[in-house]
N, CA and C of each residue as an Amber inpcrd file, in Angstrom:
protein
   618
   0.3310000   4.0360000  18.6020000  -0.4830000   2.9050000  19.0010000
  -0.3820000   2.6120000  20.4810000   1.0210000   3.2830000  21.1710000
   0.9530000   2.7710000  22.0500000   1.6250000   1.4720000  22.9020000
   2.2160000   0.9590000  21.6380000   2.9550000   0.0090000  22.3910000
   4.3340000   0.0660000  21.6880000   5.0240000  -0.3540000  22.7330000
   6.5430000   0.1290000  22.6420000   7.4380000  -0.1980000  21.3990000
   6.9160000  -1.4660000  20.7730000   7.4260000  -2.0340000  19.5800000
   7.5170000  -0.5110000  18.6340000   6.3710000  -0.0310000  18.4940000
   6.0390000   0.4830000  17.4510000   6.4590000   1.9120000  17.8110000
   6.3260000   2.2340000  19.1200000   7.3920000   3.6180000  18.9420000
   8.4970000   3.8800000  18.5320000   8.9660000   2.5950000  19.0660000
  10.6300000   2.4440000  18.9380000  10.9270000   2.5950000  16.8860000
  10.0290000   1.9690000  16.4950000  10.4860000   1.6520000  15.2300000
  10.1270000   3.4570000  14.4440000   8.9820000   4.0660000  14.8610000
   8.7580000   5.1500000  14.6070000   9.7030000   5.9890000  14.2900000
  10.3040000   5.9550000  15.8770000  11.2590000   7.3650000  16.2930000
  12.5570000   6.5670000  15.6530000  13.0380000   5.7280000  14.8850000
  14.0710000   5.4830000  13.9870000  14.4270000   7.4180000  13.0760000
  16.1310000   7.0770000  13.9050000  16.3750000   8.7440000  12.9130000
  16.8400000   8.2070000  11.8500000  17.1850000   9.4150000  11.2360000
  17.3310000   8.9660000   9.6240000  18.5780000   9.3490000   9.5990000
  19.7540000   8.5710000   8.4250000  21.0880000   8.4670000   8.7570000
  21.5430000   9.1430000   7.0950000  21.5390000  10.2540000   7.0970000
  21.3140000  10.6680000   5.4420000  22.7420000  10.6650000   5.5700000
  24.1190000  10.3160000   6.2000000  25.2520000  10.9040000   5.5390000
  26.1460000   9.4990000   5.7720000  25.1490000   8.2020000   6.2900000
  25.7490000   7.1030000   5.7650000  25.6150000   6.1370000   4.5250000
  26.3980000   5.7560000   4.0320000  25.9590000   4.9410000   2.4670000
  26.5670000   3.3500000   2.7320000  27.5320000   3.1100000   3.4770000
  27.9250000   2.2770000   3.3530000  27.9560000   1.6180000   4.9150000
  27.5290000   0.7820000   5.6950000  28.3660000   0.9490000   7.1430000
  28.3950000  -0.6090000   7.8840000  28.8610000  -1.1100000   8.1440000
  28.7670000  -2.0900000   9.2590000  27.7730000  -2.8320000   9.3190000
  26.8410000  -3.5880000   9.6910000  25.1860000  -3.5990000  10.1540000
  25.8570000  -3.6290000  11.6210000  26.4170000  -4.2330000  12.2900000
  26.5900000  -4.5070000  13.7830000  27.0910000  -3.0230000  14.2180000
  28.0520000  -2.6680000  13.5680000  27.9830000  -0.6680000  13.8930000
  26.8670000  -0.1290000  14.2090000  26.4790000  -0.2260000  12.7790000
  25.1440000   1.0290000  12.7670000  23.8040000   0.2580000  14.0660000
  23.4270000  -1.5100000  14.2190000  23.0460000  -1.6160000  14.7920000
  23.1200000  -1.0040000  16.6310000  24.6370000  -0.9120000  16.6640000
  24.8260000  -0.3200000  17.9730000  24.4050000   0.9180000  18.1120000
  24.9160000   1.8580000  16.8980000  24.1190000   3.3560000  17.0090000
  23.0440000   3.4680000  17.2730000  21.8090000   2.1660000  16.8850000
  20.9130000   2.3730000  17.2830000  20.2610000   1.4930000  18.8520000
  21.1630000   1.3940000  19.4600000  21.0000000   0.4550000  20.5190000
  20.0170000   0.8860000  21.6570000  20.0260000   2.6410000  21.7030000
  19.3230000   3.0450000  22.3680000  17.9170000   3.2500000  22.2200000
  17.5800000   2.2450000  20.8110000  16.4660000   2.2800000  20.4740000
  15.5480000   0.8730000  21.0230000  16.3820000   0.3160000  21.5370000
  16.3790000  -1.4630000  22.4700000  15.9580000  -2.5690000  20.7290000
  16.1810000  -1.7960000  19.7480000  16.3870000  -2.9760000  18.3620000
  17.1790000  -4.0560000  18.6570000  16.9500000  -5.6120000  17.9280000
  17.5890000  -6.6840000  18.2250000  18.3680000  -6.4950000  16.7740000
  19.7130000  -6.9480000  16.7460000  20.2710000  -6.6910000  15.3790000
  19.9260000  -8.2750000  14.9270000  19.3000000  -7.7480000  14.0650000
  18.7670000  -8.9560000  12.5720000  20.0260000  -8.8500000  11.8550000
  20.4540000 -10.0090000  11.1590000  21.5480000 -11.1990000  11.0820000
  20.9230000 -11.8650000   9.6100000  19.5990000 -11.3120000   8.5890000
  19.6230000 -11.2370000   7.5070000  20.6720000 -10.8110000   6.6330000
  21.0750000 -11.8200000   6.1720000  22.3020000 -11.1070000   5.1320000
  21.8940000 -10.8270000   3.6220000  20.4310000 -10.8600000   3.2250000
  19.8180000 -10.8590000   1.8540000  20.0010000  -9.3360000   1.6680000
  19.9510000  -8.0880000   2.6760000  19.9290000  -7.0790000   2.3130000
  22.0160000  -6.4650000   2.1550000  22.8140000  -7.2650000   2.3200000
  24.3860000  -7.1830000   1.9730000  24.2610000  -6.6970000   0.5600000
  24.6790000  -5.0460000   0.4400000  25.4290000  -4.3090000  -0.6130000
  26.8610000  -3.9620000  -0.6160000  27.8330000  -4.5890000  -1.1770000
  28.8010000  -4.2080000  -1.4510000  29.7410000  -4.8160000  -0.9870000
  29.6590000  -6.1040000  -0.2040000  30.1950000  -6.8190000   0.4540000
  29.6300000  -7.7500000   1.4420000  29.8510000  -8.4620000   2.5350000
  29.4600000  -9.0410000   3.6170000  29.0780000  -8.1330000   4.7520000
  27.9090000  -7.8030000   5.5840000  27.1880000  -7.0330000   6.3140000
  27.6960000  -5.2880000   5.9800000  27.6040000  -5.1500000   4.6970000
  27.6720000  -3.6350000   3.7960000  26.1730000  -3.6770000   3.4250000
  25.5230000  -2.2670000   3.7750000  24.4040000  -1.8860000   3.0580000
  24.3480000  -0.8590000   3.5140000  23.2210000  -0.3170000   2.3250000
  23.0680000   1.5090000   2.5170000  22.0540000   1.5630000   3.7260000
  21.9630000   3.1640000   4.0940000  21.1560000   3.5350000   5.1100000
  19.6600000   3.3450000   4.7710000  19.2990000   3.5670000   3.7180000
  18.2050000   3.5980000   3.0250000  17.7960000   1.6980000   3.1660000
  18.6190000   1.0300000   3.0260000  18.4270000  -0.4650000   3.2500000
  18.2300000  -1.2200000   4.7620000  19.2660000  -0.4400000   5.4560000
  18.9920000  -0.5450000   6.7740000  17.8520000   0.1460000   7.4370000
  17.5610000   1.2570000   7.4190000  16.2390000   1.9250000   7.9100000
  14.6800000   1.0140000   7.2670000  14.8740000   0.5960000   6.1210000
  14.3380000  -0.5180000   5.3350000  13.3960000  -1.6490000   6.1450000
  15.1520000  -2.4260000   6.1840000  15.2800000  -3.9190000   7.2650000
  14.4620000  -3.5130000   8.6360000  14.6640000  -2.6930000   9.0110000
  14.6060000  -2.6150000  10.4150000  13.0600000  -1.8680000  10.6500000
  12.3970000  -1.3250000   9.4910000  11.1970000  -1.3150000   9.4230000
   9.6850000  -2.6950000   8.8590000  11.0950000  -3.7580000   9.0630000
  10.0290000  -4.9720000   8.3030000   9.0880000  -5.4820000   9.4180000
   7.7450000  -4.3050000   9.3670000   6.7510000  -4.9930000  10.8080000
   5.2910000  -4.2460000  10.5080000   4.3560000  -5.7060000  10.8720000
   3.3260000  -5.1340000  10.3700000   2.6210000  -4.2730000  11.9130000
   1.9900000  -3.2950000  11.7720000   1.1280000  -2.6660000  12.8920000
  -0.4490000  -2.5080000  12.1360000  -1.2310000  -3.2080000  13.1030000
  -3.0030000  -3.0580000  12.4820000  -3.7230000  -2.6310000  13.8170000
  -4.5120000  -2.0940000  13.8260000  -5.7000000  -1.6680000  14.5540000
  -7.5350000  -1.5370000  14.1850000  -7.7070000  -2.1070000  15.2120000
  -9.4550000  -1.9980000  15.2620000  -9.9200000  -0.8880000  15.6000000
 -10.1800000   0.2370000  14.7130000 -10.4940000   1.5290000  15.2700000
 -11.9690000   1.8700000  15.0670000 -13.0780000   0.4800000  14.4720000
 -14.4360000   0.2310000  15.1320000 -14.8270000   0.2890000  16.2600000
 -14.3320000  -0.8540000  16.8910000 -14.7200000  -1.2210000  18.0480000
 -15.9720000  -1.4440000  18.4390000 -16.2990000  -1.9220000  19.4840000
 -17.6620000  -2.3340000  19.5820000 -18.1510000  -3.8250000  19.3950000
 -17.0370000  -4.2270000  19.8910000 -17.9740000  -6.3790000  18.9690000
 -17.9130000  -7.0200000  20.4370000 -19.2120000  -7.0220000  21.1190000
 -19.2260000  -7.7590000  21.9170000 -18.6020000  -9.5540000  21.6070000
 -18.1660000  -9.7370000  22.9790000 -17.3040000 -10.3920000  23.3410000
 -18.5740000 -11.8500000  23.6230000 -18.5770000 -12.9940000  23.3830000
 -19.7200000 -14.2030000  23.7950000 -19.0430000 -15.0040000  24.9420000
 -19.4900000 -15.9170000  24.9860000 -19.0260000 -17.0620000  25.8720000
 -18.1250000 -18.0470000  25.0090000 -18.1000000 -17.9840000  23.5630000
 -17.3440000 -18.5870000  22.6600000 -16.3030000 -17.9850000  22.7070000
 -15.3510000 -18.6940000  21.3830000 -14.0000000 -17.4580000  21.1500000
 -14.7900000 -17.0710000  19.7500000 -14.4430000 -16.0630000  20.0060000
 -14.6970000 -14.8250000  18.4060000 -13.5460000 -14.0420000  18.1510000
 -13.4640000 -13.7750000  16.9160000 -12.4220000 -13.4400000  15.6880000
 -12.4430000 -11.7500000  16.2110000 -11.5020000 -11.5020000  16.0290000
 -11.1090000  -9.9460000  16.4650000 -10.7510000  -9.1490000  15.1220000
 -11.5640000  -8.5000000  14.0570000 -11.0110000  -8.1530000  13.1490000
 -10.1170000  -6.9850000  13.1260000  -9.2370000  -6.2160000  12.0920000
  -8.5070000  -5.4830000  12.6280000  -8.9660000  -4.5610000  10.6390000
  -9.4730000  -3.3060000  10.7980000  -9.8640000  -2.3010000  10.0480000
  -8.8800000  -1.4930000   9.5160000  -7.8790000  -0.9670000  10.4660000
  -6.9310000  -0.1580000   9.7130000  -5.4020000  -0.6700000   9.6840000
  -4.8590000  -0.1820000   8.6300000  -3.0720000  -0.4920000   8.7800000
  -2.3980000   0.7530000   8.7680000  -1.8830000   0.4670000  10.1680000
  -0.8580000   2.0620000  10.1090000   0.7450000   1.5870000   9.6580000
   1.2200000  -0.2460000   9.5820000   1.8330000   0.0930000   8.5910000
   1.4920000  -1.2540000   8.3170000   2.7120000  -1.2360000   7.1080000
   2.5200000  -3.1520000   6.8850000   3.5510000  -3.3940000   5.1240000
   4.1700000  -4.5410000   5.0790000   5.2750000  -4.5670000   4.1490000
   4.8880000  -5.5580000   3.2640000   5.9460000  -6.4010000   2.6910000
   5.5450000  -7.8660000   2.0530000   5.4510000  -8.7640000   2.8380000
   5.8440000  -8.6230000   3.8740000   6.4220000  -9.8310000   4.6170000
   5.1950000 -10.3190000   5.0990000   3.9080000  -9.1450000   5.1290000
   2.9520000  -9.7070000   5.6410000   1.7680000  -9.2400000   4.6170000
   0.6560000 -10.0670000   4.0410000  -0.7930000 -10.4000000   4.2020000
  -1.9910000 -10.0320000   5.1650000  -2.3580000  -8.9120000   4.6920000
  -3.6720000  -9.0370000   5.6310000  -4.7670000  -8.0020000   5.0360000
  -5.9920000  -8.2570000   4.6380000  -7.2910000  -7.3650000   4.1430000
  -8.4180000  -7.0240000   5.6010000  -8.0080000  -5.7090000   5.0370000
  -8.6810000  -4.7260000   5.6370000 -10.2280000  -5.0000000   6.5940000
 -10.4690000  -5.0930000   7.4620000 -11.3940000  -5.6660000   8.3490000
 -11.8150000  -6.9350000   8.6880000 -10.2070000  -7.9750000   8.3190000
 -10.1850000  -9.3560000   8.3890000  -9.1050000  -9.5870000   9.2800000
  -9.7220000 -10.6120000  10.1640000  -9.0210000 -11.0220000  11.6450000
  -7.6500000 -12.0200000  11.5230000  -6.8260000 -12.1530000   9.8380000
  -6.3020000 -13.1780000   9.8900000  -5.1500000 -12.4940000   9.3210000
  -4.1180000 -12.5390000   9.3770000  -2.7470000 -12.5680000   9.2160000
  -2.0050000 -13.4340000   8.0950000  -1.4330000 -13.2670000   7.5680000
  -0.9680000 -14.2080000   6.7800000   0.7100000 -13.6350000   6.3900000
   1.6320000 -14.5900000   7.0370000   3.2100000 -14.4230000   7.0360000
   3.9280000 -14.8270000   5.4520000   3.8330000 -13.7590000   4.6590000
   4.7300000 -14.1020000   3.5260000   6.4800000 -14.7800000   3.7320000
   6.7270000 -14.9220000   4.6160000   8.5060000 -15.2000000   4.8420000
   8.1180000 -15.4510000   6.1180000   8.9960000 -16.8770000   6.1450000
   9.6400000 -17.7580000   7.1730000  10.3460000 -16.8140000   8.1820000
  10.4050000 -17.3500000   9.1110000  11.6660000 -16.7810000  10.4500000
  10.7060000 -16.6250000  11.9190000  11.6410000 -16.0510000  12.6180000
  11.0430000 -15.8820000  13.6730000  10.6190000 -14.2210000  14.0980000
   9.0750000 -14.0340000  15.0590000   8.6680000 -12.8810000  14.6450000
   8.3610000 -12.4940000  16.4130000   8.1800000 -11.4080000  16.7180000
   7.6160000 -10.8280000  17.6160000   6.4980000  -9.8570000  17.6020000
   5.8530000 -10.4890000  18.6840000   4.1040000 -10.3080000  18.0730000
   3.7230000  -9.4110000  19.6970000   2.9660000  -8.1390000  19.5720000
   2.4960000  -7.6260000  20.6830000   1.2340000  -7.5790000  20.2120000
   0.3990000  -7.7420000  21.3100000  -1.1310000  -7.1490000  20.9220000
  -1.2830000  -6.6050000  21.9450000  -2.3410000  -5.5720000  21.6310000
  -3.3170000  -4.8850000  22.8570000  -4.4360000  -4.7250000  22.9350000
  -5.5120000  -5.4600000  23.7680000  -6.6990000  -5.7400000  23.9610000
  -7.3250000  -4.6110000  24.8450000  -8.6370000  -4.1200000  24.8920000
  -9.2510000  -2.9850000  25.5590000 -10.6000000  -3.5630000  25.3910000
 -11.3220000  -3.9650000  26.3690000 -12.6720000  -3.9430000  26.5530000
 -13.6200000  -3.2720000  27.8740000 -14.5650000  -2.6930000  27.2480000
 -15.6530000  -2.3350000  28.9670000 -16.8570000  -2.7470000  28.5710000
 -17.6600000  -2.7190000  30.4080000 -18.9230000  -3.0750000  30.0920000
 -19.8430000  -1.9960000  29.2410000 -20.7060000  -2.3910000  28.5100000
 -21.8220000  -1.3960000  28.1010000 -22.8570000  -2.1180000  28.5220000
 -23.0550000  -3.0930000  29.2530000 -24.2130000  -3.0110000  30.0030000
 -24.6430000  -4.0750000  31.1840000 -24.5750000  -3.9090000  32.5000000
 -24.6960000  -4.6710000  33.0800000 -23.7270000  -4.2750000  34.4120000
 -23.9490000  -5.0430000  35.0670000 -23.1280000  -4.7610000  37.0000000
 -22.2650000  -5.6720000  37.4300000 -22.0250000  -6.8760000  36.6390000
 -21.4990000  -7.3950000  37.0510000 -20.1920000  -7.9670000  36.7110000
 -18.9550000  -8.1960000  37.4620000 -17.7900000  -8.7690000  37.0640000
 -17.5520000  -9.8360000  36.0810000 -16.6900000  -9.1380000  34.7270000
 -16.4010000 -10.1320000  33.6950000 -14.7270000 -10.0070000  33.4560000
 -14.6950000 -11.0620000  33.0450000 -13.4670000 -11.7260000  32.4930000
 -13.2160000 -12.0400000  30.9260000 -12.5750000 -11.5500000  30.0790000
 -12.5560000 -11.7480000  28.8830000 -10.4750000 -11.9090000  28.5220000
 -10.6980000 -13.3790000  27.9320000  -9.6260000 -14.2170000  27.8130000
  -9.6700000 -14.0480000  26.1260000  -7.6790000 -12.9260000  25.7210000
  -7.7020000 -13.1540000  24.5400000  -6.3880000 -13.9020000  24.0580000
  -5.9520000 -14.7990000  23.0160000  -5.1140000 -15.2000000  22.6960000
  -5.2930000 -15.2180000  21.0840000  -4.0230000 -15.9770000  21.2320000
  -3.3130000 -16.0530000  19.1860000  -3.7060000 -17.4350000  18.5370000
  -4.0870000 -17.7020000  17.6680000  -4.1420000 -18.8730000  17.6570000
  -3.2900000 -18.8760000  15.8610000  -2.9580000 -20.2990000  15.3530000
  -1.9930000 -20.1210000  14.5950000  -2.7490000 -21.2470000  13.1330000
  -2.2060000 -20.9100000  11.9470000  -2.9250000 -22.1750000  11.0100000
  -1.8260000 -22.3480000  10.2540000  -1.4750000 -23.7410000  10.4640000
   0.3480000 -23.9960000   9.8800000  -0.5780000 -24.7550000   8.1620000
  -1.5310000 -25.1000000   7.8540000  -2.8800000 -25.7740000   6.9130000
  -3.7370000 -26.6630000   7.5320000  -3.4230000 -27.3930000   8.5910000
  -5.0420000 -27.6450000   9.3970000  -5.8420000 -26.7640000  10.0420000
  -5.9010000 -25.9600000   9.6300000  -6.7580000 -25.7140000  10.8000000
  -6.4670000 -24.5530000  11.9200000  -6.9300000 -23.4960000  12.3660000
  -6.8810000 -22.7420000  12.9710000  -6.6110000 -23.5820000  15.0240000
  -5.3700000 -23.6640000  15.1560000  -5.5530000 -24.0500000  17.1580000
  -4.9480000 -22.8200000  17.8320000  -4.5510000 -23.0520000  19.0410000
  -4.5580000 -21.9280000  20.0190000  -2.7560000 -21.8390000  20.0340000
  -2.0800000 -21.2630000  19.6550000  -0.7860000 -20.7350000  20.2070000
  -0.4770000 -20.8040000  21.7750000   0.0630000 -21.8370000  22.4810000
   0.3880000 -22.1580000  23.5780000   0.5010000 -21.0430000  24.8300000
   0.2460000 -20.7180000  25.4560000   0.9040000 -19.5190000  26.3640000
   0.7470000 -18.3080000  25.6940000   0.2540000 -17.5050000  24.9880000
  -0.3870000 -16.5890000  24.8590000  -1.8970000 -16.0640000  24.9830000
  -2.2780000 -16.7390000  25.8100000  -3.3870000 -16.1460000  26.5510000
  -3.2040000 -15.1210000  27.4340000  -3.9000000 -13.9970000  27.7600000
  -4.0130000 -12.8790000  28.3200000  -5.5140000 -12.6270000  28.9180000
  -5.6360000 -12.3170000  30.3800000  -6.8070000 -11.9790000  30.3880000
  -7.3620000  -9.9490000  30.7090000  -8.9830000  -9.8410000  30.3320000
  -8.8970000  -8.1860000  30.8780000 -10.2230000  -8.5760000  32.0310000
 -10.0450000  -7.7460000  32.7990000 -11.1150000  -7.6470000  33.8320000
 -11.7890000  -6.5280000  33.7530000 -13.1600000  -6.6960000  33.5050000
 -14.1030000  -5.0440000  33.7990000 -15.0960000  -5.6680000  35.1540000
 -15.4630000  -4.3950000  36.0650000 -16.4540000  -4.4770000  36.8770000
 -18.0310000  -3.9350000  36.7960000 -18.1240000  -2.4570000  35.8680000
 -19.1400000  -2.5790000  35.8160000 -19.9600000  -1.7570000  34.9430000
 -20.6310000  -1.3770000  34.5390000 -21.4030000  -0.1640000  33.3220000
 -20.7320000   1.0500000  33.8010000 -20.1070000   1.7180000  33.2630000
 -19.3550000   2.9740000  33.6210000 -18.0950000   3.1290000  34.1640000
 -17.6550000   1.7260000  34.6850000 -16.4240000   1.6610000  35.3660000
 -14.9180000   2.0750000  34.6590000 -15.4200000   2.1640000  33.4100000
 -14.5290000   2.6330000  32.1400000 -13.9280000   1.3720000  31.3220000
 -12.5560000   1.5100000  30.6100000 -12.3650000   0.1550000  29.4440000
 -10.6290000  -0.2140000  30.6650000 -10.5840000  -1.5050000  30.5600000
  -9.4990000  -2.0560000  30.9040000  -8.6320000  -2.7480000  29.7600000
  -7.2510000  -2.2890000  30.2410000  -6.6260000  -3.2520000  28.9610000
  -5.4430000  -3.7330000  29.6690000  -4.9420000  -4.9540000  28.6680000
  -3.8920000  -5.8700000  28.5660000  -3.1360000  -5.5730000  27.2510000
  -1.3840000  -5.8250000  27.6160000  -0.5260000  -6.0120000  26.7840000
   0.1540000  -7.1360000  26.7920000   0.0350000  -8.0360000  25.9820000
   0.7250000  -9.2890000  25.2890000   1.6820000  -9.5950000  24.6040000
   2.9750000 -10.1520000  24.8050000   4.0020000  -9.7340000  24.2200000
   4.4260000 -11.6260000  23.7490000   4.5200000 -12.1290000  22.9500000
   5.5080000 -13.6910000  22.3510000   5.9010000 -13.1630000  21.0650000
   6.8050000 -14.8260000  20.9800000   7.5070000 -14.6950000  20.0320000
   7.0890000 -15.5080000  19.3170000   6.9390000 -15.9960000  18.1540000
   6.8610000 -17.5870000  17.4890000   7.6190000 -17.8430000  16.4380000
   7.9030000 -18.8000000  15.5470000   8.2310000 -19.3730000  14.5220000
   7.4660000 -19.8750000  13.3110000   7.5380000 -19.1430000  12.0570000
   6.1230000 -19.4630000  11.5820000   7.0780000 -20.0100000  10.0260000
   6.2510000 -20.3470000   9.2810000   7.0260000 -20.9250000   7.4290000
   5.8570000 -20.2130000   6.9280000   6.4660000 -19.4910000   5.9720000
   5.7260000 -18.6360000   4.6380000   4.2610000 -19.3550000   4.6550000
   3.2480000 -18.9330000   4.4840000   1.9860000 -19.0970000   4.0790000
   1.3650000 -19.5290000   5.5840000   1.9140000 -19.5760000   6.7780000
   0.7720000 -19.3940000   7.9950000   0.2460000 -18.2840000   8.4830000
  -1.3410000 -18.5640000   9.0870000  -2.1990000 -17.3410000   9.0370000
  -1.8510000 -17.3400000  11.0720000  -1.9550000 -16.6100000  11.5600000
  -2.4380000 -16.3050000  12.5320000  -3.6910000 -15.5430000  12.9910000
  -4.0550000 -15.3160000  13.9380000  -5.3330000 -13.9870000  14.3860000
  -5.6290000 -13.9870000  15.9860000  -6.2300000 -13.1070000  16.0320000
  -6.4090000 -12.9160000  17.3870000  -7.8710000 -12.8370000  17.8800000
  -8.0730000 -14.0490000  19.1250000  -9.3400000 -14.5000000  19.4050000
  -9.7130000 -13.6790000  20.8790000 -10.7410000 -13.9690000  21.3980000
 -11.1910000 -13.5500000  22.5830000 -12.8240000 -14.1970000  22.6480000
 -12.6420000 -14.2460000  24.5500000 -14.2270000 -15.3470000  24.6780000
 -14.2210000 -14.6670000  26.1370000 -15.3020000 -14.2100000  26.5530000
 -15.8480000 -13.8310000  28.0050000 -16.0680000 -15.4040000  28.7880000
 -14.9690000 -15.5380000  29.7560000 -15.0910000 -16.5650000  30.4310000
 -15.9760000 -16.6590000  32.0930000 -15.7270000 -14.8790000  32.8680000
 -16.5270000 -14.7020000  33.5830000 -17.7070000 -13.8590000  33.5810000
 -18.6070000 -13.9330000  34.5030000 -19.6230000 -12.9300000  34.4030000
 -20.5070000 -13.1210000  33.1510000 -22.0580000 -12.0380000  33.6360000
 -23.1080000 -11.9770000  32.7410000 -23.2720000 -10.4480000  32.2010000
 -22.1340000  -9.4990000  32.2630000 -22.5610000  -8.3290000  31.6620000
 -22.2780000  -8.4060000  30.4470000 -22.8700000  -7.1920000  29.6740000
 -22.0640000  -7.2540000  28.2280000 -21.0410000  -6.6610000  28.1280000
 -19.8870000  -7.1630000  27.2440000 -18.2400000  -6.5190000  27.1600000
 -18.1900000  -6.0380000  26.1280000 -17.7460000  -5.2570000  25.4960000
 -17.6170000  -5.5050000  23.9390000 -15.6480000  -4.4700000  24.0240000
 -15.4160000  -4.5040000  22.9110000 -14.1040000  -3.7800000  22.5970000
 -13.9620000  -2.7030000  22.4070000 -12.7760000  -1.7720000  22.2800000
 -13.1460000  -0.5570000  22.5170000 -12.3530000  -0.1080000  21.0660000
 -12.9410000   1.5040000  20.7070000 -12.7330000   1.8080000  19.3210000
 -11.0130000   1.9280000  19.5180000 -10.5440000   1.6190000  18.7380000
  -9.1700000   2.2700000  18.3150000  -7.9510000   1.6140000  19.7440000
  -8.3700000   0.7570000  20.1230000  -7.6010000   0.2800000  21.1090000
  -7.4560000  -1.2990000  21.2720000  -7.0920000  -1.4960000  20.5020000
  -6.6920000  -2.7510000  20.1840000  -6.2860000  -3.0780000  19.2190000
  -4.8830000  -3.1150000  19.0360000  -3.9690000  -3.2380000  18.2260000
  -2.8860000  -4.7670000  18.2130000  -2.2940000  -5.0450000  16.9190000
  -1.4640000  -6.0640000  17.3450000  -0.1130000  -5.3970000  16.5330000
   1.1600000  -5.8280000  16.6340000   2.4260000  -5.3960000  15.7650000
   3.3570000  -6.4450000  15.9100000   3.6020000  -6.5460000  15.0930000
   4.5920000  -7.6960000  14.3770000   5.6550000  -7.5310000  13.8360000
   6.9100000  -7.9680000  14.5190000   8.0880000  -7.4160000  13.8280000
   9.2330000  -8.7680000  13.8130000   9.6500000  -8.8440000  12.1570000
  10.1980000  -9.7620000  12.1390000  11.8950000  -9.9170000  12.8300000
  12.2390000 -10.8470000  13.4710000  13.3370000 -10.9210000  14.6710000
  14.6980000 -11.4270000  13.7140000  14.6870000 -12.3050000  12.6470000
  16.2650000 -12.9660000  12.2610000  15.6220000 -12.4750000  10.6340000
């Protein structure tokens, strides 16, 4: 996908000749992977921070990754819904149908959220601005997630696609939706998104 969350969790090696180990051990073995050691103790076999490899490789895969590999939805002067078409992965922890812009967090805690936005002009000369952010629905109501706004800049029909990477954290309780918005704030060309480049990944932190 492209963004670092999700390599990292990728290139996880596989530990076939541990069964039993530490979590703060084995977390260090994997330190060079820049993982935060999660401090869940629901996955404890056999004792207090004891679990198999198979449990730990598990834990440490609890993160959703989605991508828009349409592309193409021009961008308005409003905010509009960014849907997301494919899942390259995704667990319990998270909720989400297939070409729908909304998220939905099965389990409480705190999460780390990257997205990556890609838009160009397809038509027009002139300089635009397209502003995307998170916005969050705790049951009122869909508002804007504070400080996660990001903006992309294109200049002109052919100039090619520009992108932004977005990186927060938040705090969410079982059953809030999130999604990811975007609204052309400068300029009169048309923007729209680009296929397969715009992604968000979500990985739960405690």
């Amino acid at each position: 996908s492209g963004t670092p969350l999700a390599i990292n969790v990728e290139s996880v090696p596989a530990l076939p000749n541990v069964t039993a180990i530490n979590v703060q051990d084995a977390i260090n073995q994997l330190s060079s992977l820049s993982h935060t050691q999660n401090t869940d103790t629901t996955l404890d076999s056999g004792g207090v921070n004891q679990i198999t490899a198979s449990e730990l490789n598990q834990h440490i895969k609890q993160y959703l990754e989605i991508s828009d590999t349409s592309g193409g939805r021009v961008i308005p002067t409003i905010d509009v819904d960014i849907p997301f078409d494919t899942h390259l992965h995704i667990n319990t922890h998270y909720t989400h149908t297939i070409g729908s812009p909304i998220i939905i967090f099965n389990v409480s805690g705190t999460y780390k959220i990257v997205y990556k936005a890609t838009t160009e002009i397809t038509n027009g000369f002139t300089r635009t601005n397209t502003e995307f952010g998170l916005q969050i629905d705790t049951g009122g109501g869909f508002v804007d997630i504070p400080n996660t706004k990001s903006n992309v800049t294109n200049r002109t029909t052919g100039g090619g696609p520009s992108t932004i990477h977005s990186t927060h954290y938040i705090t969410v309780n079982a059953g809030d939706d999130i999604k990811l918005i975007a609204q052309k704030t400068v300029g009169t060309s048309t923007v729209t998104t680009v296929a397969g480049k715009t992604t968000m990944v979500i990985n739960k932190m405690d």
